[in-house]
PDB file of C-alpha atoms in Angstrom:
ATOM      1  CA  MET L   1      -9.700 -35.248  30.201  1.00  0.00           C
ATOM      2  CA  ARG L   2     -10.737 -32.552  27.814  1.00  0.00           C
ATOM      3  CA  LYS L   3     -11.771 -34.024  24.352  1.00  0.00           C
ATOM      4  CA  PRO L   4      -9.405 -32.385  21.696  1.00  0.00           C
ATOM      5  CA  GLN L   5     -11.071 -29.427  19.519  1.00  0.00           C
ATOM      6  CA  HIS L   6     -11.102 -29.162  15.851  1.00  0.00           C
ATOM      7  CA  TYR L   7     -10.267 -26.243  14.129  1.00  0.00           C
ATOM      8  CA  THR L   8     -11.144 -25.403  10.736  1.00  0.00           C
ATOM      9  CA  ALA L   9      -8.845 -22.893   9.168  1.00  0.00           C
ATOM     10  CA  LYS L  10     -10.020 -19.597   8.027  1.00  0.00           C
ATOM     11  CA  ALA L  11      -9.766 -19.229   4.040  1.00  0.00           C
ATOM     12  CA  ALA L  12      -7.211 -16.790   3.027  1.00  0.00           C
ATOM     13  CA  ASN L  13      -8.621 -13.504   1.745  1.00  0.00           C
ATOM     14  CA  PRO L  14      -7.082 -13.535  -1.891  1.00  0.00           C
ATOM     15  CA  ASP L  15      -7.861  -9.389  -1.525  1.00  0.00           C
ATOM     16  CA  GLN L  16      -5.804  -8.673   1.423  1.00  0.00           C
ATOM     17  CA  LEU L  17      -2.790  -6.342   1.014  1.00  0.00           C
ATOM     18  CA  THR L  18       0.046  -7.864   3.671  1.00  0.00           C
ATOM     19  CA  THR L  19       2.455  -4.920   3.294  1.00  0.00           C
ATOM     20  CA  PRO L  20       2.218  -1.279   1.949  1.00  0.00           C
ATOM     21  CA  PHE L  21       5.343  -1.615   0.118  1.00  0.00           C
ATOM     22  CA  ILE L  22       4.980  -3.664  -3.210  1.00  0.00           C
ATOM     23  CA  PRO L  23       7.130  -2.000  -5.731  1.00  0.00           C
ATOM     24  CA  GLU L  24       5.893  -5.025  -8.254  1.00  0.00           C
ATOM     25  CA  PHE L  25       2.583  -3.196  -8.230  1.00  0.00           C
ATOM     26  CA  PHE L  26       4.229   0.162  -9.872  1.00  0.00           C
ATOM     27  CA  LYS L  27       6.334  -1.456 -12.517  1.00  0.00           C
ATOM     28  CA  GLU L  28       2.927  -3.684 -13.597  1.00  0.00           C
ATOM     29  CA  HIS L  29       1.398   0.204 -14.130  1.00  0.00           C
ATOM     30  CA  GLY L  30       4.541   1.555 -15.921  1.00  0.00           C
ATOM     31  CA  ALA L  31       6.190   3.053 -13.245  1.00  0.00           C
ATOM     32  CA  ILE L  32       9.275   2.658 -10.656  1.00  0.00           C
ATOM     33  CA  LEU L  33       8.763   2.841  -7.072  1.00  0.00           C
ATOM     34  CA  TYR L  34      12.076   5.027  -5.954  1.00  0.00           C
ATOM     35  CA  GLN L  35      11.302   5.998  -2.323  1.00  0.00           C
ATOM     36  CA  PHE L  36       8.956   4.622   0.159  1.00  0.00           C
ATOM     37  CA  VAL L  37       9.103   6.458   3.462  1.00  0.00           C
ATOM     38  CA  PRO L  38       6.939   4.999   6.622  1.00  0.00           C
ATOM     39  CA  THR L  39       6.812   7.788   9.100  1.00  0.00           C
ATOM     40  CA  ILE L  40       5.641   7.284  12.512  1.00  0.00           C
ATOM     41  CA  LYS L  41       6.253  10.423  14.361  1.00  0.00           C
ATOM     42  CA  GLY L  42       5.158  13.987  13.830  1.00  0.00           C
ATOM     43  CA  SER L  43       3.053  16.850  14.776  1.00  0.00           C
ATOM     44  CA  GLU L  44       0.735  16.333  11.905  1.00  0.00           C
ATOM     45  CA  LEU L  45       0.314  12.508  12.785  1.00  0.00           C
ATOM     46  CA  LEU L  46      -2.338  10.780  15.279  1.00  0.00           C
ATOM     47  CA  PRO L  47      -1.058   8.615  18.169  1.00  0.00           C
ATOM     48  CA  GLY L  48      -0.265   5.475  16.695  1.00  0.00           C
ATOM     49  CA  GLU L  49      -0.877   6.309  13.050  1.00  0.00           C
ATOM     50  CA  VAL L  50       1.740   5.697  10.264  1.00  0.00           C
ATOM     51  CA  ARG L  51       1.951   7.649   7.072  1.00  0.00           C
ATOM     52  CA  TYR L  52       3.314   5.957   3.949  1.00  0.00           C
ATOM     53  CA  GLY L  53       4.777   8.190   1.357  1.00  0.00           C
ATOM     54  CA  TYR L  54       5.447   6.628  -2.061  1.00  0.00           C
ATOM     55  CA  LYS L  55       7.339   8.627  -4.844  1.00  0.00           C
ATOM     56  CA  PHE L  56       7.516   7.024  -8.396  1.00  0.00           C
ATOM     57  CA  TYR L  57       8.591   7.842 -11.985  1.00  0.00           C
ATOM     58  CA  LEU L  58       6.990   6.925 -15.245  1.00  0.00           C
ATOM     59  CA  LEU L  59       8.929   4.174 -17.123  1.00  0.00           C
ATOM     60  CA  ASP L  60       8.400   5.371 -20.291  1.00  0.00           C
ATOM     61  CA  ASP L  61       9.140   9.117 -19.297  1.00  0.00           C
ATOM     62  CA  PRO L  62      11.433   9.401 -15.991  1.00  0.00           C
ATOM     63  CA  GLY L  63      11.074  12.923 -15.861  1.00  0.00           C
ATOM     64  CA  LYS L  64       7.516  12.731 -14.810  1.00  0.00           C
ATOM     65  CA  GLU L  65       7.566  11.838 -11.010  1.00  0.00           C
ATOM     66  CA  GLY L  66       4.506  11.342  -8.695  1.00  0.00           C
ATOM     67  CA  VAL L  67       3.836  11.393  -5.098  1.00  0.00           C
ATOM     68  CA  PHE L  68       1.188  10.356  -2.766  1.00  0.00           C
ATOM     69  CA  TYR L  69       0.628   9.191   0.471  1.00  0.00           C
ATOM     70  CA  LEU L  70      -1.401   6.750   2.347  1.00  0.00           C
ATOM     71  CA  SER L  71      -2.359   6.919   6.318  1.00  0.00           C
ATOM     72  CA  SER L  72      -3.212   3.983   8.748  1.00  0.00           C
ATOM     73  CA  HIS L  73      -5.903   5.601   9.921  1.00  0.00           C
ATOM     74  CA  SER L  74      -7.522   7.409   7.087  1.00  0.00           C
ATOM     75  CA  ASP L  75      -6.703   5.290   4.321  1.00  0.00           C
ATOM     76  CA  ILE L  76      -6.948   1.739   6.465  1.00  0.00           C
ATOM     77  CA  GLU L  77      -9.385   0.288   3.631  1.00  0.00           C
ATOM     78  CA  THR L  78      -6.992   0.745   0.907  1.00  0.00           C
ATOM     79  CA  LEU L  79      -4.139  -0.295   2.945  1.00  0.00           C
ATOM     80  CA  LYS L  80      -6.207  -3.656   3.635  1.00  0.00           C
ATOM     81  CA  SER L  81      -6.902  -4.478   0.043  1.00  0.00           C
ATOM     82  CA  ARG L  82      -5.061  -5.436  -2.910  1.00  0.00           C
ATOM     83  CA  SER L  83      -7.553  -4.141  -5.156  1.00  0.00           C
ATOM     84  CA  LYS L  84      -8.147  -0.632  -3.708  1.00  0.00           C
ATOM     85  CA  PHE L  85      -4.195  -0.465  -3.464  1.00  0.00           C
ATOM     86  CA  LEU L  86      -3.953  -1.528  -6.838  1.00  0.00           C
ATOM     87  CA  SER L  87      -6.544   1.222  -7.872  1.00  0.00           C
ATOM     88  CA  ARG L  88      -4.835   4.016  -5.967  1.00  0.00           C
ATOM     89  CA  ILE L  89      -1.747   3.109  -7.543  1.00  0.00           C
ATOM     90  CA  GLU L  90      -3.086   3.212 -11.127  1.00  0.00           C
ATOM     91  CA  LYS L  91      -5.282   6.713 -10.241  1.00  0.00           C
ATOM     92  CA  GLU L  92      -1.741   8.160  -9.298  1.00  0.00           C
ATOM     93  CA  ILE L  93       0.268   7.002 -12.439  1.00  0.00           C
ATOM     94  CA  LEU L  94      -2.495   8.576 -14.537  1.00  0.00           C
ATOM     95  CA  LYS L  95      -2.518  11.804 -12.861  1.00  0.00           C
ATOM     96  CA  ILE L  96       1.104  12.200 -14.247  1.00  0.00           C
ATOM     97  CA  SER L  97       0.921  10.487 -17.603  1.00  0.00           C
TER      98      SER L  97
END
């Protein structure tokens, strides 16, 4: 008979980004995310790659809009990290402010 094994749960990573769709992050920085489009097919995409498109406008000036894209291949570190994702959102908002 085998002895029961005891496993220790890994501590959760507080910086882990669990989803690329978090409109609250935009709102925290004075913008509204109004379009989120994940693209999985296209001639410009690598096999297995997902490209996430974000369109947003500023809360205090709705006429100012921004757009940026993140790739599951080239931007994987940003898509895995809450702090890097927030930093990217801030950077994109500052571009149009």
